[in-house]
PDB file of C-alpha atoms in Angstrom:
ATOM      1  CA  MET U   1     211.843 -83.265 -96.657  1.00 51.00           C
ATOM      2  CA  SER U   2     208.294 -83.677 -97.822  1.00 52.00           C
ATOM      3  CA  MET U   3     205.970 -80.500 -97.624  1.00 55.00           C
ATOM      4  CA  LEU U   4     203.767 -82.678 -95.208  1.00 54.00           C
ATOM      5  CA  THR U   5     206.378 -83.177 -92.676  1.00 52.00           C
ATOM      6  CA  PRO U   6     206.274 -80.601 -89.898  1.00 56.00           C
ATOM      7  CA  PRO U   7     209.301 -78.708 -89.477  1.00 59.00           C
ATOM      8  CA  GLY U   8     211.875 -80.051 -87.132  1.00 58.00           C
ATOM      9  CA  MET U   9     210.315 -83.603 -87.574  1.00 54.00           C
ATOM     10  CA  GLY U  10     211.678 -86.307 -89.565  1.00 54.00           C
ATOM     11  CA  GLY U  11     212.394 -90.072 -89.548  1.00 54.00           C
ATOM     12  CA  LYS U  12     209.385 -92.089 -88.401  1.00 54.00           C
ATOM     13  CA  TYR U  13     207.219 -89.007 -88.321  1.00 50.00           C
ATOM     14  CA  LYS U  14     207.830 -88.224 -91.853  1.00 54.00           C
ATOM     15  CA  VAL U  15     204.481 -88.704 -93.860  1.00 52.00           C
ATOM     16  CA  THR U  16     205.215 -90.427 -97.076  1.00 55.00           C
ATOM     17  CA  GLY U  17     203.142 -92.534 -99.786  1.00 54.00           C
ATOM     18  CA  ALA U  18     199.672 -93.491 -98.987  1.00 55.00           C
ATOM     19  CA  ALA U  19     199.846 -93.493 -95.203  1.00 53.00           C
ATOM     20  CA  TYR U  20     197.759 -90.663 -93.515  1.00 53.00           C
ATOM     21  CA  PRO U  21     196.426 -90.212 -90.168  1.00 55.00           C
ATOM     22  CA  ARG U  22     193.024 -91.794 -89.794  1.00 56.00           C
ATOM     23  CA  MET U  23     190.280 -89.444 -89.520  1.00 56.00           C
ATOM     24  CA  THR U  24     187.215 -90.460 -87.430  1.00 55.00           C
ATOM     25  CA  ARG U  25     183.645 -88.780 -87.563  1.00 56.00           C
ATOM     26  CA  PRO U  26     182.731 -87.332 -84.119  1.00 58.00           C
ATOM     27  CA  ARG U  27     180.409 -89.410 -82.116  1.00 65.00           C
ATOM     28  CA  ARG U  28     177.932 -86.601 -81.332  1.00 69.00           C
ATOM     29  CA  ARG U  29     177.101 -86.329 -85.174  1.00 72.00           C
ATOM     30  CA  ARG U  30     176.698 -89.995 -85.586  1.00 73.00           C
ATOM     31  CA  ARG U  31     173.983 -89.945 -82.663  1.00 74.00           C
ATOM     32  CA  ILE U  32     172.177 -87.099 -84.193  1.00 78.00           C
ATOM     33  CA  VAL U  33     171.929 -88.923 -87.523  1.00 72.00           C
ATOM     34  CA  LEU U  34     170.741 -92.190 -85.648  1.00 76.00           C
ATOM     35  CA  VAL U  35     168.035 -90.210 -83.620  1.00 74.00           C
ATOM     36  CA  VAL U  36     166.691 -88.525 -87.065  1.00 76.00           C
ATOM     37  CA  LEU U  37     166.534 -91.957 -88.823  1.00 77.00           C
ATOM     38  CA  GLY U  38     164.750 -93.568 -85.918  1.00 75.00           C
ATOM     39  CA  SER U  39     162.259 -90.620 -85.775  1.00 77.00           C
ATOM     40  CA  ILE U  40     161.414 -90.875 -89.642  1.00 83.00           C
ATOM     41  CA  ILE U  41     160.956 -94.847 -89.279  1.00 83.00           C
ATOM     42  CA  GLY U  42     158.734 -94.236 -86.246  1.00 74.00           C
ATOM     43  CA  LEU U  43     156.415 -91.683 -87.976  1.00 76.00           C
ATOM     44  CA  ALA U  44     156.287 -93.892 -91.109  1.00 73.00           C
ATOM     45  CA  LEU U  45     155.173 -96.874 -88.967  1.00 73.00           C
ATOM     46  CA  ILE U  46     152.488 -94.641 -87.154  1.00 77.00           C
ATOM     47  CA  ALA U  47     151.145 -93.381 -90.426  1.00 72.00           C
ATOM     48  CA  TYR U  48     150.869 -96.968 -91.818  1.00 71.00           C
ATOM     49  CA  GLY U  49     149.075 -98.259 -88.634  1.00 64.00           C
ATOM     50  CA  ALA U  50     146.493 -95.301 -89.033  1.00 63.00           C
ATOM     51  CA  VAL U  51     145.756 -96.278 -92.596  1.00 61.00           C
ATOM     52  CA  GLN U  52     145.231 -99.795 -91.761  1.00 64.00           C
ATOM     53  CA  LEU U  53     142.697 -98.835 -88.776  1.00 56.00           C
ATOM     54  CA  ILE U  54     140.753 -96.609 -91.255  1.00 61.00           C
ATOM     55  CA  ASP U  55     140.459 -99.423 -93.849  1.00 58.00           C
ATOM     56  CA  VAL U  56     139.394-101.997 -91.145  1.00 53.00           C
ATOM     57  CA  PHE U  57     136.748 -99.762 -89.451  1.00 55.00           C
ATOM     58  CA  GLY U  58     135.554 -97.668 -92.163  1.00 56.00           C
ATOM     59  CA  GLY U  59     135.532-100.158 -95.032  1.00 54.00           C
ATOM     60  CA  ASP U  60     133.659-103.175 -93.164  1.00 55.00           C
ATOM     61  CA  ALA U  61     130.090-101.831 -93.893  1.00 53.00           C
ATOM     62  CA  ASP U  62     130.779-101.346 -97.622  1.00 61.00           C
ATOM     63  CA  LYS U  63     132.491-104.776 -97.922  1.00 62.00           C
ATOM     64  CA  ARG U  64     129.386-106.333 -96.289  1.00 63.00           C
ATOM     65  CA  LYS U  65     127.066-104.486 -98.611  1.00 63.00           C
ATOM     66  CA  THR U  66     129.112-105.588-101.633  1.00 63.00           C
ATOM     67  CA  ALA U  67     129.144-109.260-100.485  1.00 62.00           C
ATOM     68  CA  ALA U  68     125.246-109.365 -99.817  1.00 62.00           C
ATOM     69  CA  ALA U  69     124.729-107.966-103.271  1.00 60.00           C
ATOM     70  CA  ALA U  70     127.023-110.428-104.917  1.00 59.00           C
ATOM     71  CA  LYS U  71     125.285-113.160-102.929  1.00 61.00           C
ATOM     72  CA  ASP U  72     121.793-112.142-104.252  1.00 58.00           C
ATOM     73  CA  CYS U  73     123.038-111.792-107.924  1.00 58.00           C
ATOM     74  CA  ALA U  74     124.607-115.420-107.522  1.00 54.00           C
ATOM     75  CA  THR U  75     121.528-116.902-106.551  1.00 54.00           C
ATOM     76  CA  PRO U  76     120.734-119.432-109.281  1.00 57.00           C
ATOM     77  CA  ALA U  77     117.294-118.912-111.254  1.00 55.00           C
ATOM     78  CA  PRO U  78     114.829-121.782-110.577  1.00 55.00           C
ATOM     79  CA  LYS U  79     114.888-124.438-113.276  1.00 58.00           C
ATOM     80  CA  ALA U  80     111.746-124.429-115.679  1.00 53.00           C
ATOM     81  CA  GLY U  81     108.967-126.380-114.658  1.00 53.00           C
ATOM     82  CA  SER U  82     109.813-126.220-111.003  1.00 51.00           C
ATOM     83  CA  ALA U  83     107.299-124.940-108.198  1.00 49.00           C
ATOM     84  CA  ALA U  84     109.496-121.745-107.816  1.00 47.00           C
ATOM     85  CA  SER U  85     109.339-120.958-111.404  1.00 50.00           C
ATOM     86  CA  ALA U  86     105.780-121.090-111.528  1.00 50.00           C
ATOM     87  CA  ALA U  87     105.248-117.570-110.114  1.00 49.00           C
ATOM     88  CA  PRO U  88     107.986-114.946-110.039  1.00 52.00           C
ATOM     89  CA  ALA U  89     109.495-114.206-106.731  1.00 50.00           C
ATOM     90  CA  SER U  90     108.867-110.577-106.822  1.00 54.00           C
ATOM     91  CA  ALA U  91     105.181-110.967-107.977  1.00 58.00           C
ATOM     92  CA  ALA U  92     102.656-109.043-106.011  1.00 63.00           C
ATOM     93  CA  PRO U  93      99.850-111.002-104.535  1.00 78.00           C
ATOM     94  CA  ARG U  94      96.578-110.727-106.156  1.00 80.00           C
ATOM     95  CA  VAL U  95      94.006-108.109-104.559  1.00 83.00           C
ATOM     96  CA  VAL U  96      90.559-109.316-103.892  1.00 90.00           C
ATOM     97  CA  LEU U  97      88.212-106.706-104.966  1.00 95.00           C
ATOM     98  CA  PRO U  98      84.171-106.644-104.324  1.00 95.00           C
ATOM     99  CA  PRO U  99      82.337-107.202-107.492  1.00 96.00           C
ATOM    100  CA  PRO U 100      80.369-104.338-108.883  1.00 96.00           C
ATOM    101  CA  GLY U 101      77.145-106.245-108.089  1.00 96.00           C
ATOM    102  CA  GLY U 102      77.999-106.092-104.402  1.00 96.00           C
ATOM    103  CA  ILE U 103      78.293-102.450-104.382  1.00 98.00           C
ATOM    104  CA  THR U 104      75.152-100.246-104.109  1.00 98.00           C
ATOM    105  CA  VAL U 105      75.306 -96.632-105.694  1.00 98.00           C
ATOM    106  CA  ASN U 106      72.966 -93.823-105.110  1.00 98.00           C
ATOM    107  CA  VAL U 107      73.567 -91.496-108.040  1.00 98.00           C
ATOM    108  CA  TYR U 108      72.699 -87.729-107.200  1.00 98.00           C
ATOM    109  CA  ASN U 109      72.842 -84.843-109.831  1.00 98.00           C
ATOM    110  CA  ALA U 110      74.499 -81.575-108.447  1.00 98.00           C
ATOM    111  CA  THR U 111      74.395 -79.791-111.922  1.00 97.00           C
ATOM    112  CA  PRO U 112      71.654 -77.839-113.681  1.00 96.00           C
ATOM    113  CA  ARG U 113      71.450 -80.500-116.364  1.00 96.00           C
ATOM    114  CA  ALA U 114      68.089 -82.275-116.251  1.00 96.00           C
ATOM    115  CA  GLY U 115      68.086 -86.078-116.138  1.00 96.00           C
ATOM    116  CA  LEU U 116      71.821 -86.520-115.741  1.00 98.00           C
ATOM    117  CA  ALA U 117      71.479 -88.784-112.545  1.00 98.00           C
ATOM    118  CA  LYS U 118      68.988 -91.219-114.264  1.00 98.00           C
ATOM    119  CA  ALA U 119      71.214 -91.442-117.618  1.00 98.00           C
ATOM    120  CA  VAL U 120      74.449 -92.283-115.431  1.00 98.00           C
ATOM    121  CA  GLY U 121      72.639 -94.662-113.101  1.00 98.00           C
ATOM    122  CA  ASP U 122      71.289 -96.523-116.060  1.00 98.00           C
ATOM    123  CA  GLU U 123      74.868 -96.707-117.537  1.00 98.00           C
ATOM    124  CA  LEU U 124      76.362 -97.994-114.001  1.00 98.00           C
ATOM    125  CA  LYS U 125      73.558-100.539-113.840  1.00 98.00           C
ATOM    126  CA  SER U 126      74.384-101.872-117.368  1.00 98.00           C
ATOM    127  CA  ARG U 127      78.200-102.412-115.989  1.00 97.00           C
ATOM    128  CA  GLY U 128      77.013-104.394-113.096  1.00 97.00           C
ATOM    129  CA  PHE U 129      76.483-102.127-110.078  1.00 98.00           C
ATOM    130  CA  ALA U 130      73.545-102.265-107.979  1.00 98.00           C
ATOM    131  CA  ILE U 131      71.738 -98.914-108.172  1.00 98.00           C
ATOM    132  CA  GLY U 132      69.969 -97.466-105.152  1.00 98.00           C
ATOM    133  CA  LYS U 133      68.514 -93.849-105.029  1.00 98.00           C
ATOM    134  CA  VAL U 134      68.633 -91.560-108.043  1.00 98.00           C
ATOM    135  CA  GLY U 135      67.691 -87.869-108.092  1.00 98.00           C
ATOM    136  CA  ASN U 136      68.991 -84.325-107.272  1.00 97.00           C
ATOM    137  CA  ALA U 137      72.082 -83.997-104.987  1.00 97.00           C
ATOM    138  CA  PRO U 138      71.136 -82.832-101.253  1.00 95.00           C
ATOM    139  CA  ALA U 139      71.358 -79.211-100.471  1.00 96.00           C
ATOM    140  CA  ASP U 140      74.779 -79.443 -98.924  1.00 94.00           C
ATOM    141  CA  PHE U 141      76.145 -80.444-102.488  1.00 97.00           C
ATOM    142  CA  ASP U 142      73.503 -78.961-105.008  1.00 96.00           C
ATOM    143  CA  LYS U 143      75.332 -76.805-107.400  1.00 96.00           C
ATOM    144  CA  LYS U 144      78.476 -76.825-104.878  1.00 96.00           C
ATOM    145  CA  VAL U 145      80.671 -79.589-106.730  1.00 97.00           C
ATOM    146  CA  PRO U 146      83.011 -77.948-109.123  1.00 96.00           C
ATOM    147  CA  GLY U 147      84.906 -81.048-110.097  1.00 96.00           C
ATOM    148  CA  ALA U 148      83.634 -84.223-112.164  1.00 97.00           C
ATOM    149  CA  GLY U 149      82.102 -86.000-108.918  1.00 98.00           C
ATOM    150  CA  ILE U 150      82.342 -87.021-105.252  1.00 98.00           C
ATOM    151  CA  LEU U 151      82.222 -90.385-103.854  1.00 98.00           C
ATOM    152  CA  VAL U 152      80.597 -90.305-100.328  1.00 98.00           C
ATOM    153  CA  GLY U 153      80.343 -93.261 -98.017  1.00 97.00           C
ATOM    154  CA  SER U 154      80.602 -94.579 -94.351  1.00 96.00           C
ATOM    155  CA  PRO U 155      83.984 -94.509 -92.552  1.00 95.00           C
ATOM    156  CA  GLN U 156      83.489 -98.284 -92.569  1.00 93.00           C
ATOM    157  CA  THR U 157      83.045 -98.515 -96.091  1.00 91.00           C
ATOM    158  CA  ASP U 158      85.533-100.936 -97.751  1.00 91.00           C
ATOM    159  CA  LYS U 159      88.112 -98.837 -99.549  1.00 93.00           C
ATOM    160  CA  ALA U 160      88.125-101.250-102.300  1.00 95.00           C
ATOM    161  CA  ALA U 161      84.494-100.558-102.882  1.00 96.00           C
ATOM    162  CA  PHE U 162      85.585 -96.726-103.335  1.00 96.00           C
ATOM    163  CA  SER U 163      88.311 -97.954-105.888  1.00 96.00           C
ATOM    164  CA  VAL U 164      86.233-100.144-107.959  1.00 97.00           C
ATOM    165  CA  LEU U 165      83.543 -97.436-108.507  1.00 97.00           C
ATOM    166  CA  GLY U 166      86.213 -94.811-108.960  1.00 97.00           C
ATOM    167  CA  THR U 167      87.522 -96.627-112.072  1.00 97.00           C
ATOM    168  CA  ASN U 168      84.267 -95.425-113.829  1.00 98.00           C
ATOM    169  CA  LEU U 169      84.807 -91.740-113.179  1.00 97.00           C
ATOM    170  CA  ALA U 170      88.311 -90.448-113.380  1.00 92.00           C
ATOM    171  CA  GLY U 171      89.046 -87.433-111.103  1.00 91.00           C
ATOM    172  CA  ALA U 172      86.252 -88.240-108.586  1.00 96.00           C
ATOM    173  CA  THR U 173      87.093 -87.383-105.075  1.00 96.00           C
ATOM    174  CA  GLN U 174      86.290 -89.416-101.988  1.00 95.00           C
ATOM    175  CA  GLN U 175      84.899 -88.374 -98.496  1.00 96.00           C
ATOM    176  CA  THR U 176      82.861 -89.969 -95.723  1.00 95.00           C
ATOM    177  CA  ASP U 177      79.858 -89.059 -93.554  1.00 95.00           C
ATOM    178  CA  THR U 178      77.952 -90.318 -90.605  1.00 95.00           C
ATOM    179  CA  ARG U 179      76.075 -93.049 -92.332  1.00 95.00           C
ATOM    180  CA  GLU U 180      76.379 -96.690 -90.978  1.00 94.00           C
ATOM    181  CA  THR U 181      75.289 -98.399 -94.250  1.00 95.00           C
ATOM    182  CA  ALA U 182      77.631 -99.662 -96.933  1.00 95.00           C
ATOM    183  CA  ASP U 183      76.084 -97.753 -99.950  1.00 97.00           C
ATOM    184  CA  ILE U 184      78.182 -95.167-102.026  1.00 98.00           C
ATOM    185  CA  ASP U 185      76.766 -91.759-103.075  1.00 98.00           C
ATOM    186  CA  LEU U 186      78.001 -90.710-106.776  1.00 98.00           C
ATOM    187  CA  ILE U 187      77.464 -86.944-106.689  1.00 98.00           C
ATOM    188  CA  LEU U 188      77.890 -85.616-110.272  1.00 98.00           C
ATOM    189  CA  GLY U 189      79.516 -82.243-110.421  1.00 97.00           C
ATOM    190  CA  ASP U 190      79.820 -79.356-112.963  1.00 97.00           C
ATOM    191  CA  ALA U 191      82.865 -80.866-114.681  1.00 97.00           C
ATOM    192  CA  PHE U 192      81.262 -84.216-115.351  1.00 97.00           C
ATOM    193  CA  GLN U 193      81.118 -85.051-119.111  1.00 96.00           C
ATOM    194  CA  ALA U 194      80.652 -88.761-119.252  1.00 97.00           C
ATOM    195  CA  LEU U 195      81.706 -91.953-117.347  1.00 98.00           C
ATOM    196  CA  THR U 196      85.062 -93.503-118.140  1.00 97.00           C
ATOM    197  CA  PRO U 197      84.528 -95.721-121.250  1.00 97.00           C
ATOM    198  CA  LYS U 198      83.933 -99.197-120.253  1.00 97.00           C
ATOM    199  CA  ALA U 199      86.978-100.761-121.808  1.00 97.00           C
ATOM    200  CA  ASP U 200      89.266 -98.336-120.013  1.00 97.00           C
ATOM    201  CA  ALA U 201      87.449 -98.867-116.622  1.00 97.00           C
ATOM    202  CA  ASP U 202      87.854-102.567-117.183  1.00 96.00           C
ATOM    203  CA  LYS U 203      91.455-102.250-117.609  1.00 96.00           C
ATOM    204  CA  ALA U 204      91.919 -99.929-114.672  1.00 96.00           C
ATOM    205  CA  LEU U 205      89.974-102.735-112.628  1.00 95.00           C
ATOM    206  CA  ALA U 206      92.212-105.470-113.930  1.00 94.00           C
ATOM    207  CA  ALA U 207      95.174-103.381-112.846  1.00 94.00           C
ATOM    208  CA  LEU U 208      93.676-102.943-109.195  1.00 93.00           C
ATOM    209  CA  ALA U 209      93.179-106.809-108.997  1.00 92.00           C
ATOM    210  CA  ASN U 210      96.725-107.618-110.292  1.00 92.00           C
ATOM    211  CA  PRO U 211      99.315-105.080-109.276  1.00 86.00           C
ATOM    212  CA  GLN U 212     102.492-105.014-111.145  1.00 80.00           C
ATOM    213  CA  PRO U 213     105.484-106.898-109.699  1.00 76.00           C
ATOM    214  CA  ALA U 214     108.367-104.881-108.155  1.00 68.00           C
ATOM    215  CA  PRO U 215     111.080-104.520-110.871  1.00 69.00           C
ATOM    216  CA  ALA U 216     113.933-107.010-110.742  1.00 66.00           C
ATOM    217  CA  LYS U 217     117.104-106.017-108.947  1.00 66.00           C
ATOM    218  CA  LYS U 218     119.883-105.361-111.515  1.00 65.00           C
ATOM    219  CA  CYS U 219     123.262-106.899-110.760  1.00 58.00           C
TER     220      CYS U 219
END
């Protein structure tokens, strides 16, 4: 009798060879395994969907910017000799400035130095400006201008006229009063040494008339 044969049992109940009773996994354990696997798959699908939504809604703006930049950089340059190549696309328009002869300047001396207003007036006249009154500064400014000078005009005075005259005196400040005429007062202050050299003033005037174009966009 085999050791696997229960006592008192023999014959057809005898366990021999490779024949063993079939062992089956309980159904409850199988159900738990399936539930766990289903939960893991569900969570994975939810996470994947969230990532896709973030990519769609959060990345659209960046994609549009990248596409626009690529389109700008891909624009072919105009051929030589064409109308488009005659002037740079980013070139600033030329500024129309009043000529010095169209600006009347009154030169006033607010310093203790005698003859300063006349000397400066003569120099400005040689540079093409129209010279009006020349003399000592009004009481409101006499000995009260610590800087190089002040440009005084009407609120309606063309701002470009201030700029043209200002190229001849670096550091001059600007202000307005109640006058209704287009003339501009140049009031010389204690820090005044000399007018800007004519060559430098001409360069500054040219820069005002021809602003530098905006730098080209790098791709």
